[in-house]
XYZ file of C-alpha atoms in Angstrom:
441
model
C -0.123 0.079 -0.009
C 1.045 3.465 -0.750
C -0.001 7.295 -0.049
C 0.049 10.131 -2.225
C -0.919 13.738 -1.043
C -2.016 16.717 -3.317
C -3.075 20.293 -2.696
C -6.786 20.212 -3.545
C -7.668 22.259 -6.390
C -10.879 22.878 -8.497
C -9.952 19.879 -10.724
C -9.763 17.601 -8.079
C -12.667 18.817 -6.269
C -14.702 18.151 -9.078
C -13.295 14.719 -9.651
C -13.334 13.519 -6.009
C -17.119 13.356 -5.371
C -18.780 11.071 -2.700
C -18.131 7.521 -3.598
C -15.257 8.330 -6.183
C -12.373 5.863 -6.691
C -8.892 6.468 -8.521
C -10.279 5.819 -11.693
C -12.425 9.141 -11.427
C -9.110 11.108 -11.088
C -7.794 13.368 -14.201
C -5.618 11.378 -16.367
C -2.162 13.013 -15.067
C -2.682 12.205 -11.496
C -3.896 8.602 -12.726
C -0.477 8.232 -14.784
C 1.504 9.231 -11.536
C -0.384 6.881 -9.426
C 0.404 3.996 -11.996
C 4.001 4.928 -12.073
C 4.117 4.632 -8.246
C 2.329 1.212 -8.245
C 4.628 0.032 -11.003
C 7.862 0.886 -8.953
C 6.656 0.110 -5.508
C 4.594 -2.979 -6.242
C 1.875 -1.566 -4.320
C -1.665 -3.163 -4.984
C -3.519 0.129 -4.043
C -2.706 3.797 -3.205
C -4.417 6.070 -0.904
C -4.860 9.382 -2.799
C -5.391 12.379 -0.511
C -6.250 16.005 -1.481
C -6.371 18.731 1.025
C -6.624 22.581 1.770
C -5.250 24.428 4.581
C -5.404 27.960 5.845
C -2.559 29.963 6.744
C -2.312 29.071 10.363
C -2.001 25.261 9.253
C -5.443 24.517 9.993
C -7.298 21.909 7.863
C -10.112 23.437 5.746
C -10.988 20.359 3.580
C -9.781 17.036 2.753
C -10.955 14.213 0.200
C -9.510 10.720 0.072
C -10.074 7.840 -2.753
C -8.474 4.585 -3.298
C -6.232 4.051 -6.620
C -6.079 0.390 -7.757
C -3.574 -0.312 -10.689
C -5.142 -0.060 -14.253
C -3.635 -2.916 -16.721
C -4.561 -0.896 -19.670
C -2.998 2.551 -18.566
C 0.005 0.516 -17.326
C 0.345 -1.124 -20.715
C 0.321 2.365 -22.353
C 2.905 3.744 -20.012
C 5.143 0.925 -20.636
C 4.618 1.252 -24.435
C 5.452 4.900 -24.171
C 8.766 4.060 -22.351
C 9.664 1.588 -25.028
C 8.862 4.134 -27.693
C 11.050 6.695 -25.520
C 13.954 4.387 -25.451
C 13.846 3.822 -29.408
C 13.928 7.586 -29.894
C 16.675 8.033 -27.442
C 18.714 5.344 -29.337
C 17.872 7.055 -32.821
C 18.531 10.310 -31.459
C 21.118 12.686 -33.167
C 22.026 15.703 -30.923
C 22.171 18.990 -32.767
C 23.486 22.146 -31.608
C 20.707 24.254 -29.989
C 19.941 27.225 -31.937
C 20.008 30.493 -29.863
C 16.585 32.224 -29.652
C 16.018 34.081 -32.792
C 16.031 37.750 -32.336
C 15.526 40.280 -35.139
C 18.572 42.249 -36.036
C 18.647 45.783 -35.258
C 16.451 47.691 -37.960
C 18.176 50.557 -39.548
C 16.281 53.611 -38.528
C 15.085 55.920 -41.387
C 15.572 59.518 -41.301
C 12.717 61.575 -39.599
C 10.472 63.069 -42.221
C 10.744 66.823 -42.315
C 8.565 69.053 -44.458
C 7.823 72.802 -43.987
C 6.240 75.590 -45.869
C 7.217 78.969 -45.469
C 5.074 82.146 -46.387
C 6.386 82.432 -49.938
C 5.278 78.843 -50.903
C 8.980 77.412 -50.759
C 8.906 73.639 -49.561
C 11.634 72.828 -47.443
C 12.575 69.431 -46.075
C 14.420 66.316 -46.634
C 12.058 64.196 -48.862
C 14.631 63.331 -51.666
C 17.126 62.190 -48.702
C 14.469 60.288 -46.961
C 13.268 58.628 -50.350
C 17.000 57.527 -50.921
C 17.154 56.164 -47.323
C 13.993 54.272 -47.980
C 14.823 52.705 -51.379
C 18.279 51.820 -49.794
C 16.318 50.088 -46.619
C 13.992 48.102 -49.015
C 17.047 46.919 -51.180
C 18.901 45.665 -48.153
C 15.652 43.478 -47.120
C 15.787 39.696 -47.735
C 14.084 39.028 -50.968
C 12.727 35.471 -49.886
C 13.452 34.730 -46.150
C 14.521 30.909 -45.851
C 16.057 30.941 -41.890
C 14.357 31.919 -38.702
C 16.582 34.611 -38.559
C 15.647 36.205 -42.091
C 11.905 35.398 -40.874
C 12.552 37.511 -37.776
C 14.295 40.249 -39.765
C 11.598 40.563 -42.346
C 8.983 40.981 -39.596
C 10.869 43.705 -38.041
C 11.367 45.592 -41.431
C 7.593 45.402 -42.155
C 7.112 47.151 -38.738
C 9.613 49.927 -39.812
C 8.193 50.175 -43.155
C 4.775 50.636 -41.335
C 6.129 53.208 -39.200
C 7.675 55.144 -42.539
C 3.880 55.220 -43.707
C 2.680 56.869 -40.576
C 5.558 59.117 -40.494
C 4.797 60.458 -44.031
C 1.275 60.802 -43.427
C 2.099 62.802 -40.317
C 4.734 65.234 -42.269
C 2.186 65.558 -45.029
C -0.640 66.802 -42.713
C 1.898 68.996 -40.966
C 2.727 70.489 -44.267
C -0.724 71.099 -45.254
C -1.676 72.755 -41.985
C 0.631 75.483 -43.186
C -0.549 75.862 -46.494
C -3.192 74.540 -48.641
C -1.627 73.214 -51.762
C 1.665 71.897 -52.186
C 1.355 69.591 -55.179
C 4.928 68.440 -55.603
C 5.257 67.786 -52.051
C 2.135 65.692 -51.938
C 2.919 63.842 -55.052
C 6.205 62.738 -53.337
C 4.745 61.926 -49.951
C 2.175 59.525 -51.863
C 5.070 57.911 -53.929
C 7.089 57.148 -51.235
C 4.117 56.004 -48.940
C 2.901 53.797 -51.655
C 6.655 52.265 -52.270
C 6.888 51.598 -48.336
C 3.106 50.115 -48.340
C 3.529 47.997 -51.186
C 6.933 46.744 -50.195
C 5.563 45.884 -46.604
C 2.382 44.079 -48.019
C 4.456 41.982 -50.430
C 6.866 40.961 -47.670
C 4.182 40.082 -45.084
C 2.387 38.200 -47.698
C 5.786 36.119 -48.387
C 6.346 35.568 -44.771
C 3.010 34.098 -44.053
C 3.219 32.040 -47.277
C 6.624 30.815 -46.169
C 5.561 30.060 -42.811
C 2.636 28.020 -43.983
C 4.888 26.027 -46.266
C 7.211 25.287 -43.291
C 4.216 24.244 -41.133
C 2.832 21.951 -43.938
C 6.226 20.506 -44.581
C 6.470 19.745 -40.673
C 3.363 17.941 -40.816
C 4.218 15.908 -43.980
C 7.237 14.669 -42.399
C 5.526 13.616 -39.402
C 2.681 11.898 -41.318
C 5.767 10.038 -43.308
C 7.321 8.898 -40.212
C 3.666 7.541 -38.746
C 3.039 5.835 -41.821
C 6.660 3.956 -41.844
C 5.452 2.935 -38.302
C 2.147 1.488 -39.437
C 3.969 -0.197 -42.085
C 6.373 -1.843 -39.943
C 3.584 -2.807 -37.715
C 1.390 -4.298 -40.552
C 4.423 -6.612 -41.442
C 4.419 -8.395 -38.158
C 0.633 -8.339 -38.377
C 0.801 -10.077 -41.871
C 3.476 -12.541 -40.825
C 0.653 -13.924 -38.083
C -2.408 -13.514 -40.298
C -3.639 -11.059 -37.971
C -5.107 -8.273 -40.553
C -3.823 -4.850 -41.282
C -4.028 -1.484 -39.888
C -5.099 1.704 -41.705
C -2.655 4.892 -41.701
C -4.291 7.619 -39.591
C -5.290 10.791 -41.393
C -2.642 13.584 -40.665
C -5.605 15.802 -39.631
C -4.572 15.201 -36.035
C -0.835 15.967 -36.390
C -1.967 19.473 -38.158
C -4.515 20.225 -35.284
C -1.880 19.616 -32.606
C 0.205 22.685 -33.819
C -2.694 25.047 -34.479
C -1.957 28.434 -32.993
C 1.789 27.923 -32.421
C 3.947 30.434 -34.013
C 7.673 29.406 -33.904
C 9.217 26.279 -35.747
C 10.557 25.000 -32.631
C 7.508 24.832 -30.763
C 5.807 23.260 -33.948
C 8.377 20.540 -34.058
C 8.052 19.670 -30.159
C 4.456 19.517 -30.014
C 4.643 17.207 -33.499
C 7.286 15.113 -31.844
C 5.073 14.449 -28.835
C 1.908 13.718 -30.770
C 3.769 11.222 -33.149
C 4.940 9.354 -29.903
C 1.419 9.351 -28.718
C 0.114 8.056 -31.896
C 2.706 5.449 -32.404
C 2.063 4.110 -28.793
C -1.616 3.849 -29.671
C -0.765 2.157 -32.878
C 1.451 -0.542 -31.065
C -1.308 -1.342 -28.537
C -3.747 -1.763 -31.322
C -1.534 -4.149 -33.283
C -0.882 -6.031 -30.015
C -4.377 -6.372 -29.464
C -5.167 -7.978 -33.063
C -2.029 -10.312 -32.366
C -3.385 -11.561 -29.040
C -6.953 -11.628 -30.392
C -5.615 -13.565 -33.613
C -3.770 -16.006 -31.178
C -7.145 -16.644 -29.291
C -8.796 -17.898 -32.478
C -6.106 -20.855 -32.711
C -7.536 -23.284 -30.377
C -7.402 -27.169 -29.960
C -10.515 -27.611 -32.257
C -8.968 -25.667 -35.046
C -8.432 -22.362 -36.396
C -11.750 -20.096 -36.417
C -10.451 -17.218 -38.270
C -12.566 -18.163 -41.325
C -15.687 -17.024 -39.133
C -13.879 -13.405 -39.059
C -13.839 -11.890 -42.550
C -13.966 -8.592 -40.821
C -11.184 -9.438 -38.525
C -9.591 -6.117 -39.679
C -12.411 -4.346 -38.120
C -13.183 -6.135 -35.102
C -9.473 -7.449 -34.178
C -8.563 -4.611 -32.311
C -11.367 -4.905 -29.792
C -10.330 -5.262 -26.198
C -9.627 -8.981 -25.315
C -12.752 -9.538 -23.197
C -15.026 -8.046 -26.023
C -13.234 -10.044 -28.668
C -13.610 -13.265 -26.551
C -17.284 -12.896 -26.301
C -17.727 -12.097 -29.940
C -15.520 -15.274 -30.872
C -17.804 -17.311 -28.577
C -20.863 -16.123 -29.815
C -19.711 -16.923 -33.519
C -18.341 -20.395 -32.827
C -21.157 -21.466 -30.759
C -23.579 -20.328 -33.591
C -21.568 -22.003 -36.209
C -21.047 -25.266 -34.339
C -24.892 -25.267 -33.833
C -25.554 -24.879 -37.639
C -23.116 -27.213 -38.592
C -24.747 -29.890 -36.076
C -28.057 -29.001 -37.679
C -26.577 -29.504 -41.085
C -25.178 -32.801 -40.367
C -28.729 -33.933 -38.864
C -30.440 -32.841 -41.940
C -27.863 -34.452 -44.212
C -27.977 -37.749 -41.978
C -32.071 -37.681 -42.368
C -31.901 -37.030 -46.074
C -29.447 -40.051 -46.324
C -31.906 -42.290 -44.395
C -34.648 -41.199 -46.356
C -32.895 -42.105 -49.625
C -31.985 -45.551 -48.238
C -35.599 -46.165 -47.332
C -36.789 -45.477 -50.662
C -34.295 -47.297 -52.396
C -34.998 -50.258 -49.860
C -38.536 -50.051 -50.978
C -37.556 -50.103 -54.847
C -35.574 -53.021 -54.471
C -37.997 -55.251 -52.520
C -41.124 -57.195 -53.764
C -44.370 -55.604 -52.775
C -45.700 -58.880 -50.439
C -42.309 -58.547 -48.340
C -43.021 -54.885 -47.850
C -46.645 -55.442 -46.795
C -45.591 -57.844 -44.289
C -42.952 -55.504 -42.714
C -44.295 -53.401 -39.987
C -42.427 -49.944 -39.182
C -39.553 -50.273 -36.926
C -39.978 -48.795 -33.439
C -38.774 -45.207 -33.074
C -36.081 -45.116 -30.671
C -36.125 -41.675 -29.031
C -32.874 -39.594 -29.439
C -31.220 -37.754 -26.457
C -32.680 -34.290 -26.111
C -29.978 -31.670 -27.009
C -32.402 -28.851 -25.842
C -32.807 -27.232 -29.576
C -36.189 -26.634 -30.537
C -37.933 -26.515 -34.030
C -41.086 -25.092 -34.981
C -43.553 -26.637 -37.617
C -42.302 -24.085 -40.220
C -38.866 -24.799 -39.730
C -39.718 -28.525 -40.052
C -41.566 -28.160 -43.188
C -38.510 -25.859 -44.653
C -36.184 -28.668 -44.297
C -38.966 -31.348 -45.664
C -39.641 -29.034 -48.780
C -41.281 -29.573 -51.418
C -42.983 -31.995 -48.876
C -44.881 -30.684 -45.995
C -46.723 -32.068 -42.731
C -49.174 -30.504 -40.375
C -49.105 -30.638 -36.572
C -51.989 -33.379 -36.649
C -49.824 -35.360 -39.170
C -47.082 -35.419 -36.707
C -49.294 -36.326 -33.889
C -50.751 -39.305 -35.815
C -46.922 -40.276 -36.523
C -46.302 -40.186 -32.831
C -44.696 -36.889 -32.415
C -45.961 -34.327 -29.980
C -44.842 -30.762 -29.464
C -42.804 -30.146 -26.328
C -43.826 -26.555 -25.785
C -45.643 -23.662 -27.246
C -44.344 -20.278 -27.698
C -46.563 -17.331 -29.186
C -49.136 -20.117 -30.584
C -46.257 -21.739 -32.308
C -45.685 -25.707 -31.441
C -42.002 -26.401 -30.734
C -40.562 -29.808 -31.373
C -37.443 -31.603 -30.460
C -34.771 -31.171 -33.217
C -33.160 -34.241 -32.136
C -36.431 -35.887 -33.269
C -36.153 -34.504 -36.875
C -34.331 -37.719 -38.373
C -37.123 -40.028 -36.655
C -39.751 -37.809 -38.192
C -38.112 -38.187 -41.628
C -38.276 -42.099 -41.150
C -41.505 -42.254 -39.950
C -42.818 -40.086 -42.943
C -40.937 -42.058 -45.310
C -42.442 -45.415 -43.959
C -45.758 -43.907 -44.214
C -45.225 -42.754 -47.866
C -43.862 -46.340 -48.420
C -47.010 -47.888 -47.093
C -49.158 -45.623 -49.386
C -47.337 -46.846 -52.250
C -47.958 -50.552 -51.659
C -51.241 -50.654 -53.619
C -49.336 -49.086 -56.578
C -46.656 -51.562 -56.043
C -48.847 -54.529 -56.029
C -50.662 -53.410 -59.240
C -47.079 -53.063 -60.892
């Protein structure tokens, strides 16, 4: 036995209701308890969550017992196995320093003044030269994280240039109503800054999306290869095949993330989780396939849908297998009885044709020996279905010595074990009916 004590929080308060067990705890707590049980060998763990005030007085405490969960333990073991594989295959790389945009060259302040004689003074030509030089130095197509960061910072500087030009123009217009040349210069420079910024922002967004898609594709390829390897083992044991999961879950796990490093980390974690789930599914299929190999034969022929149902939990699959095998055995036993009755009827008809009429007339029908009751019942409709195209009524069966053993919703039920004897009695009755014709022949 072991004990674990946690601080009571809202999640635990909602989970630890009256009569709760360890199975009601949030998954992260159950994972910790399962690890403790694995390491210590404890068969149960008392889980306590409490809240205390500043003076050390107990405010509230809740308790429940955690018992080992074989399914969760199997998942944890599989996760550690996958982790060991990843560690063995890991190739260390030099950790990249956090990407910080390089200092962006500051553009000169925009100065435009108008004096009383309509003379425009300012540094628009110098500002224009500086702006064009700044744009020329921007990376045309960012490829590295550093270049992406620099491009983002440059876009912010260009937007600031647009705002500065607007401010300068407004200041000049406040001094004079119409300075056409100045306005054209401001408009041209503003358009240049804006068009460059928009194009760069679009390029950065497209490149980031391309990088995101490339990371998802790479993870999807790795997952498909893991499924392929699992299917090789399943094929060797004739245990069906696994389908490759859609990459939608991989793409969803990095939704909202900004940096490439965070996307890589999240995809790696999701990839491990899916690999563990695939391994668990494959192992269940192998175990369930082995369960179909019994001393009385291999029952896989009853599971054309094994690829769909082979991954069920062992107890669920065992129940399904027992149902199908029992039903097949009952159907096979009924078929064999029907075939035996048909052979007896054919033999009786052949005997009638071989023997002279007087001998047939002198022979009485053999006494019917009751068969052991196997508990299987037949309705009159089922009997006539097997006798088709011949049919018999309940009264006819009664005359032949066969009474119903039960009634269900007005349907008379007969022992299926008596069916061969019914066939013999009907054949004997038919033979007796044929005697006049045989004598005449």
